[in-house]
Each structure stands twice: as C-alpha cells, then as structure tokens.
PDB file of C-alpha atoms in Angstrom:
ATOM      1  CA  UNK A  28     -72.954  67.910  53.066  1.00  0.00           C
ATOM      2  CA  UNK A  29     -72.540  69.147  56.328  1.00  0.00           C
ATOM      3  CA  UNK A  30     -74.681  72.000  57.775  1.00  0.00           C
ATOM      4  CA  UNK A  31     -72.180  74.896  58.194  1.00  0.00           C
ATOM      5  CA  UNK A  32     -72.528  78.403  59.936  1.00  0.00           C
ATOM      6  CA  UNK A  33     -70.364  79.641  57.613  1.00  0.00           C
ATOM      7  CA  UNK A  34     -69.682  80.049  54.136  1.00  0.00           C
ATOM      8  CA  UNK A  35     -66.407  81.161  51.579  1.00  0.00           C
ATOM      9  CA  UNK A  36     -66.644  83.991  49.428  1.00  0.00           C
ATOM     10  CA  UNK A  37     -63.709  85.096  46.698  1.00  0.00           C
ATOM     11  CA  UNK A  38     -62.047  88.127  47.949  1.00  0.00           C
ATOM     12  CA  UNK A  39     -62.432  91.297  45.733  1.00  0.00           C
ATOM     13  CA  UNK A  40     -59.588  92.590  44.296  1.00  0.00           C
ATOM     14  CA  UNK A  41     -59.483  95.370  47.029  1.00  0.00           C
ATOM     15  CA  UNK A  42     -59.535  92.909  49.536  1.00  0.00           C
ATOM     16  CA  UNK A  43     -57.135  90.945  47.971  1.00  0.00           C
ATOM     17  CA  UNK A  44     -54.671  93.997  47.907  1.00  0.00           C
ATOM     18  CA  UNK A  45     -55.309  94.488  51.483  1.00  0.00           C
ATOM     19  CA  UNK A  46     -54.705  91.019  52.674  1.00  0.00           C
ATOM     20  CA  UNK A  47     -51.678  90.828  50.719  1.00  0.00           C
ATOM     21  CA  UNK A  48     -50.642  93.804  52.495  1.00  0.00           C
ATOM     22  CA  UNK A  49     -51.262  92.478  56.414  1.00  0.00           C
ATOM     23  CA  UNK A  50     -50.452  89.229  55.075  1.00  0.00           C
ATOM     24  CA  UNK A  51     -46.962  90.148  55.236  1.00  0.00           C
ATOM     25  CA  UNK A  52     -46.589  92.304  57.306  1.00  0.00           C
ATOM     26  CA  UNK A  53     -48.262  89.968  60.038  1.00  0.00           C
ATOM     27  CA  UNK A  54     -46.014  87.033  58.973  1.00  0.00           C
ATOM     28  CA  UNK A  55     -42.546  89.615  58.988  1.00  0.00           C
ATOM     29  CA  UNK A  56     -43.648  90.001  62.427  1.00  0.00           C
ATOM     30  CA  UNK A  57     -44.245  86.114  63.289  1.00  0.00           C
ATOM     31  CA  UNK A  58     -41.168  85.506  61.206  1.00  0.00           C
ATOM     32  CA  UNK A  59     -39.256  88.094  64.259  1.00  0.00           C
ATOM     33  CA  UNK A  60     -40.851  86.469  67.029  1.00  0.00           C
ATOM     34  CA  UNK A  61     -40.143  83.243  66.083  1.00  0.00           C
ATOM     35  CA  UNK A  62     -36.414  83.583  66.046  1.00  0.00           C
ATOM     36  CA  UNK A  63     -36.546  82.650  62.129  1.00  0.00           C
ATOM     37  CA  UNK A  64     -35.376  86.339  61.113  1.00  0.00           C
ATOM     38  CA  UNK A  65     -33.674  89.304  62.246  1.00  0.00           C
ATOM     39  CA  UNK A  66     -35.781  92.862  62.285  1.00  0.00           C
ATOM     40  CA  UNK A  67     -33.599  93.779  59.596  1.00  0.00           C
ATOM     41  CA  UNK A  68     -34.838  90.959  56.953  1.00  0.00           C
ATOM     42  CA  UNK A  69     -37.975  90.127  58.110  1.00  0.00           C
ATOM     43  CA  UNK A  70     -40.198  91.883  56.022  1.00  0.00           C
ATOM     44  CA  UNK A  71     -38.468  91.326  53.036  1.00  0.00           C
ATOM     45  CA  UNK A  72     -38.314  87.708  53.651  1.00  0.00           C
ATOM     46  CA  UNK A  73     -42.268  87.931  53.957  1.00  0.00           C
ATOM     47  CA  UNK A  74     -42.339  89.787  50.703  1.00  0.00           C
ATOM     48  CA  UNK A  75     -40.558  87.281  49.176  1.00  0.00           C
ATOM     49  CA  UNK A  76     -42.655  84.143  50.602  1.00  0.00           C
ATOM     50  CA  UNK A  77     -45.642  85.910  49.621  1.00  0.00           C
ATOM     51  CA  UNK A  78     -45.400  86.973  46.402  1.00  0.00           C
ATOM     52  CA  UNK A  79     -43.271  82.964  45.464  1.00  0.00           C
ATOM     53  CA  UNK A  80     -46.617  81.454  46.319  1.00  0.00           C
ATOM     54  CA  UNK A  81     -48.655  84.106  44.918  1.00  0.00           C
ATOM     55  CA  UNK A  82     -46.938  85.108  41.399  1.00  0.00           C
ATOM     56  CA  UNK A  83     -49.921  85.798  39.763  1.00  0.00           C
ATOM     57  CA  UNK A  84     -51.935  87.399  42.770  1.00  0.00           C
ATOM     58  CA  UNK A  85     -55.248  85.970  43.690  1.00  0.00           C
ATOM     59  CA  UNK A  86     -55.464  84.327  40.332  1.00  0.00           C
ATOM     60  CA  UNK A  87     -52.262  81.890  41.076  1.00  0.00           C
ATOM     61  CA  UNK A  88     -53.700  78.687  40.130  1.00  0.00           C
ATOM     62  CA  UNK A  89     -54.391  76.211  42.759  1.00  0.00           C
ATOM     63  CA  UNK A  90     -54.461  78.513  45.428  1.00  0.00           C
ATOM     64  CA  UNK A  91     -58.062  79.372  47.235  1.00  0.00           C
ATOM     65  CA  UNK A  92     -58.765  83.031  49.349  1.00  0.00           C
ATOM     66  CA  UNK A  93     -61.379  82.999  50.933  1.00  0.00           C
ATOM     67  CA  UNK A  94     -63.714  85.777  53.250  1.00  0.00           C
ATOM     68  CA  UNK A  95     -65.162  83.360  55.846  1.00  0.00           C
ATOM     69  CA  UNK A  96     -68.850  84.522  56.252  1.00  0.00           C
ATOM     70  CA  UNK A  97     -70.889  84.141  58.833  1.00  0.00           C
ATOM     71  CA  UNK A  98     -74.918  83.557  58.523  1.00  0.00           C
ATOM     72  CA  UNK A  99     -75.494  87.177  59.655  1.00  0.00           C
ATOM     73  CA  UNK A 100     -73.829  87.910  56.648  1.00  0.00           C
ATOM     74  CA  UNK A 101     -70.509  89.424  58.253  1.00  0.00           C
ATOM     75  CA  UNK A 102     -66.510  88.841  57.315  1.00  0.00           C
ATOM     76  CA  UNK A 103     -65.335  86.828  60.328  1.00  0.00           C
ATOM     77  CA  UNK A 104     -62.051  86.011  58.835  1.00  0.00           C
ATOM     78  CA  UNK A 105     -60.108  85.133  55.734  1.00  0.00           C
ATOM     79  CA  UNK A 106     -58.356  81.488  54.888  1.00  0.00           C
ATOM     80  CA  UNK A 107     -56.003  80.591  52.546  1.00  0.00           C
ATOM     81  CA  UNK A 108     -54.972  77.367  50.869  1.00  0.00           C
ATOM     82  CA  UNK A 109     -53.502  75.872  47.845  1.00  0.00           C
ATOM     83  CA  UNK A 110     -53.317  72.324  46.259  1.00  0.00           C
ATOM     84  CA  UNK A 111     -49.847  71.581  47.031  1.00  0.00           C
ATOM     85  CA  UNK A 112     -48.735  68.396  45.774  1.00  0.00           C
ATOM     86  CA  UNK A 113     -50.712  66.429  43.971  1.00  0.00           C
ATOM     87  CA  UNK A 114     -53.169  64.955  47.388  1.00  0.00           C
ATOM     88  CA  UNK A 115     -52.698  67.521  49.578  1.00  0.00           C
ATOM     89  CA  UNK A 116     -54.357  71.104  50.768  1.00  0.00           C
ATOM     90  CA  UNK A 117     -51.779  72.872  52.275  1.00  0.00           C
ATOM     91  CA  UNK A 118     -53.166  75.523  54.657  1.00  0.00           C
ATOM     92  CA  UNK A 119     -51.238  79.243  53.930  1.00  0.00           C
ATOM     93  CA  UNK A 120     -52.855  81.614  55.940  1.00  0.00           C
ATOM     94  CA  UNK A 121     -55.506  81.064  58.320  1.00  0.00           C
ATOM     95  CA  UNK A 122     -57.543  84.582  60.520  1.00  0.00           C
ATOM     96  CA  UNK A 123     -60.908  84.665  62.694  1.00  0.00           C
ATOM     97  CA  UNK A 124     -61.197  88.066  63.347  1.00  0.00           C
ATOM     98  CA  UNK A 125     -59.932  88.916  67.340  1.00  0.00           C
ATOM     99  CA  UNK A 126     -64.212  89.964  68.137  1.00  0.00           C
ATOM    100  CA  UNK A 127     -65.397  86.780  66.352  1.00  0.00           C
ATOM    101  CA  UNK A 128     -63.107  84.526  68.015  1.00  0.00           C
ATOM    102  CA  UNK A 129     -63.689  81.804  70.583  1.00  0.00           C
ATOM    103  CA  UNK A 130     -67.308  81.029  69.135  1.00  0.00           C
ATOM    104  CA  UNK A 131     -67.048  78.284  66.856  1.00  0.00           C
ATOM    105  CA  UNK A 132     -65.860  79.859  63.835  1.00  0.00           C
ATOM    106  CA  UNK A 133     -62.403  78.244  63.725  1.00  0.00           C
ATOM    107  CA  UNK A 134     -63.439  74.623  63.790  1.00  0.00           C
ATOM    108  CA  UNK A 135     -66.315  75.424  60.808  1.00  0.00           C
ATOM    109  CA  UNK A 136     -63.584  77.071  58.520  1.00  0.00           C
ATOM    110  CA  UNK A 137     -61.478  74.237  59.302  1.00  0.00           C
ATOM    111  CA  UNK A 138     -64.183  71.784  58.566  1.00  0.00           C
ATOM    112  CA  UNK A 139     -65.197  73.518  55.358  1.00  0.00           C
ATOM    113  CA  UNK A 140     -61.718  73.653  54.283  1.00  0.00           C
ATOM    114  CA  UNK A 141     -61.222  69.721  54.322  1.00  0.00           C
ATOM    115  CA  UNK A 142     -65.193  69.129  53.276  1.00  0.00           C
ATOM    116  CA  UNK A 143     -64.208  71.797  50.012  1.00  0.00           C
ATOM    117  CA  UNK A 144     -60.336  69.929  49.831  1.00  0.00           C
ATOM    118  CA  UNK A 145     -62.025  66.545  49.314  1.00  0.00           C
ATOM    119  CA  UNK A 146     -64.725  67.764  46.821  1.00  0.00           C
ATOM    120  CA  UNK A 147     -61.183  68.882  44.907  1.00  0.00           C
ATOM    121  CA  UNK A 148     -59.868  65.174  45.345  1.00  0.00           C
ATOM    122  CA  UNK A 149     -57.339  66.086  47.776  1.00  0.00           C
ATOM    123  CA  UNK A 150     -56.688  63.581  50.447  1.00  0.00           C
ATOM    124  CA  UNK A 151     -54.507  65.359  53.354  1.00  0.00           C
ATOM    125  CA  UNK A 152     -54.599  68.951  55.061  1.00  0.00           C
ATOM    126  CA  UNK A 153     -51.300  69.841  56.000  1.00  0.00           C
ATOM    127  CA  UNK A 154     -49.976  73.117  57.693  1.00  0.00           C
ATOM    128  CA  UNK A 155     -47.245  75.054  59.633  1.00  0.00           C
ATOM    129  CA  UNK A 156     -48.085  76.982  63.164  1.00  0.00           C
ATOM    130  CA  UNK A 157     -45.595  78.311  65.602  1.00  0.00           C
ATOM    131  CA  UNK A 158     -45.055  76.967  68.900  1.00  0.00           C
ATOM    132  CA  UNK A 159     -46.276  80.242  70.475  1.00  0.00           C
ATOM    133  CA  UNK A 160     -49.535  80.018  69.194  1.00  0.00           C
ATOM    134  CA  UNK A 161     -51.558  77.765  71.647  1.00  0.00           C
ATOM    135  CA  UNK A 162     -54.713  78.731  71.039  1.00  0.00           C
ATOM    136  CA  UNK A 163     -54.603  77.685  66.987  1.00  0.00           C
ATOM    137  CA  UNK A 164     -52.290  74.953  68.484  1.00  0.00           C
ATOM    138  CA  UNK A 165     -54.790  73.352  70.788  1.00  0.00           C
ATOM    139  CA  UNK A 166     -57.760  74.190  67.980  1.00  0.00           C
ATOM    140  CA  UNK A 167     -55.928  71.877  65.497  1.00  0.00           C
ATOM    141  CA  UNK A 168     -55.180  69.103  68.420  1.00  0.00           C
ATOM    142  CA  UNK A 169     -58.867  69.095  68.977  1.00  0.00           C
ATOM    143  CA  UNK A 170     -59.600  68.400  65.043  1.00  0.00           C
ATOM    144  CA  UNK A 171     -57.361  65.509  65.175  1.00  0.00           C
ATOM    145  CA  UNK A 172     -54.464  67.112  63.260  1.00  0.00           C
ATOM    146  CA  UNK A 173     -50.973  65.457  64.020  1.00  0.00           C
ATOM    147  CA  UNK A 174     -47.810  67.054  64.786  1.00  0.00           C
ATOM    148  CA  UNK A 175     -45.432  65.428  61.505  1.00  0.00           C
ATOM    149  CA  UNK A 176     -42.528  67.621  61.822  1.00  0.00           C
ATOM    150  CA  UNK A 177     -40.814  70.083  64.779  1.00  0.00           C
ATOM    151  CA  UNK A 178     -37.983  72.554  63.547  1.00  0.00           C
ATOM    152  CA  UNK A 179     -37.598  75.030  66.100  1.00  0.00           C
ATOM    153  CA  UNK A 180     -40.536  77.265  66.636  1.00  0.00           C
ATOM    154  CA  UNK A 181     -41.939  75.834  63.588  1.00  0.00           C
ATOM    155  CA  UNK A 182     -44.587  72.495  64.301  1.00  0.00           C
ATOM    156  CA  UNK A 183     -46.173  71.016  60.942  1.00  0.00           C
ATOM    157  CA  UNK A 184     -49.406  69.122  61.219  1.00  0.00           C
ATOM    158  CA  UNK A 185     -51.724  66.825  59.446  1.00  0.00           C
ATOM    159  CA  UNK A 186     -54.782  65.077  58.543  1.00  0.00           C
ATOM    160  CA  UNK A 187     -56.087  62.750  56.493  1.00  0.00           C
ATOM    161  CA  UNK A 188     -59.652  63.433  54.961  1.00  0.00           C
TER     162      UNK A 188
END
C-alpha cells in the first residue's frame, strides 16, 4: 500500500444531509453555466440527478462518501463514487476545500480512490468534468486520465487501474 497523507472517513448523517444539500445546489449551478439547463430547471434537474443515484441516501449500495482527511486530522474535502458497471468506479462528486487546495490533496484522493477501487475489483475510473474547469481538468491530465467522450461542455475521462 501506498503511503498516503490522507485518509476516507464515512460521512455522518449530518454531513451527509449537508452535502446532499450543496451537492445540488452546486451542480444546479454548474448545470446553468454549462449551457445544459435554463435557471428555471436547473435545480430541479439537480434534485432529480441526485436523489436517482442516491435513492436510499448514503446507504445506496455501491456508492462510497467520503470526508477526505488530512494527517492533522482536518476535513479537506469530500469524494464521491459508486461501482457503476460491473469494472468500473465512476467518480460522482469530487471537492478539496478552496483553503486546502493547490497542496497535494487532489492527486492523494485521486490516488486513494483508484488504490480503494482496485481493492473492490474494479478495473477503470471513469468521470465527467466541464470544459470550464481547468484546474480539475489539467489535475486529471497529469494522472494520466484520457479524454473518451466530448458532448458540449461535458468531457468524460478515464483510466485503467
């Protein structure tokens, strides 16, 4: 095993509640900017997403929430993915937090993500960013994730692990 500065804990249900709740609302607002929806349906349309991948809240089977921790012992972001298919992680939802950005802790959740995918017996990380997004954009280029698929503002990348 790799020696990570990180580690994944479950999110309470408190936590839970409150990521569901910027969750959406963050990806109503991505959905806007992106062109995909209008104001008007946005946040519905996020409500909906949400909530199809998530019937049964943080206990939806196959689907992993994690706090990323740091080894001072402080939240530095949240990551979500699920087993989608039958090889493949498929990353949901992926936040450093804007003061713990730009020192590392990016490329370790990504790196736990596939190390903790593989110990599951999944073979591929797969997800969706938005061409506005450079910074995540160039993060995944530098992790060797290729582009698979380009709809509009929409890019799809993966990896084999």
């Amino acid at each position: 095993m790799k020696n990570f500065s990180i580690r994944f804990r479950e999110l309470s249900d408190d936590e839970f509640d409150k990521f569901a709740e910027w969750d959406i609302l963050d990806y109503s607002k991505d959905l806007i900017k992106s062109g995909l929806c209008s104001k008007e349906d946005a946040l519905e349309s996020a409500k909906k997403s949400f909530h199809g991948f998530l019937p049964e809240g943080k206990y939806t089977k196959d689907n992993f929430i994690y706090m990323v921790v740091n080894s001072n012992n402080q939240d530095v972001g949240i990551i979500w993915y699920q087993k989608y298919q039958k090889d493949i992680a498929f990353i949901c939802d992926f936040l450093i937090y804007e003061n713990f950005r730009r020192q590392g802790y990016g490329k370790q959740t990504l790196l736990l993500v596939e190390e903790e995918a593989k110990e599951k017996g999944l073979k591929k990380v797969l997800f969706n960013v938005f061409k506005y997004n450079k910074a995540a954009f160039s993060l995944y280029k530098s992790l060797e994730y290729k582009i698979i698929d380009e709809v509009g503002e929409n890019i799809s990348m993966l990896k084999n692990i």
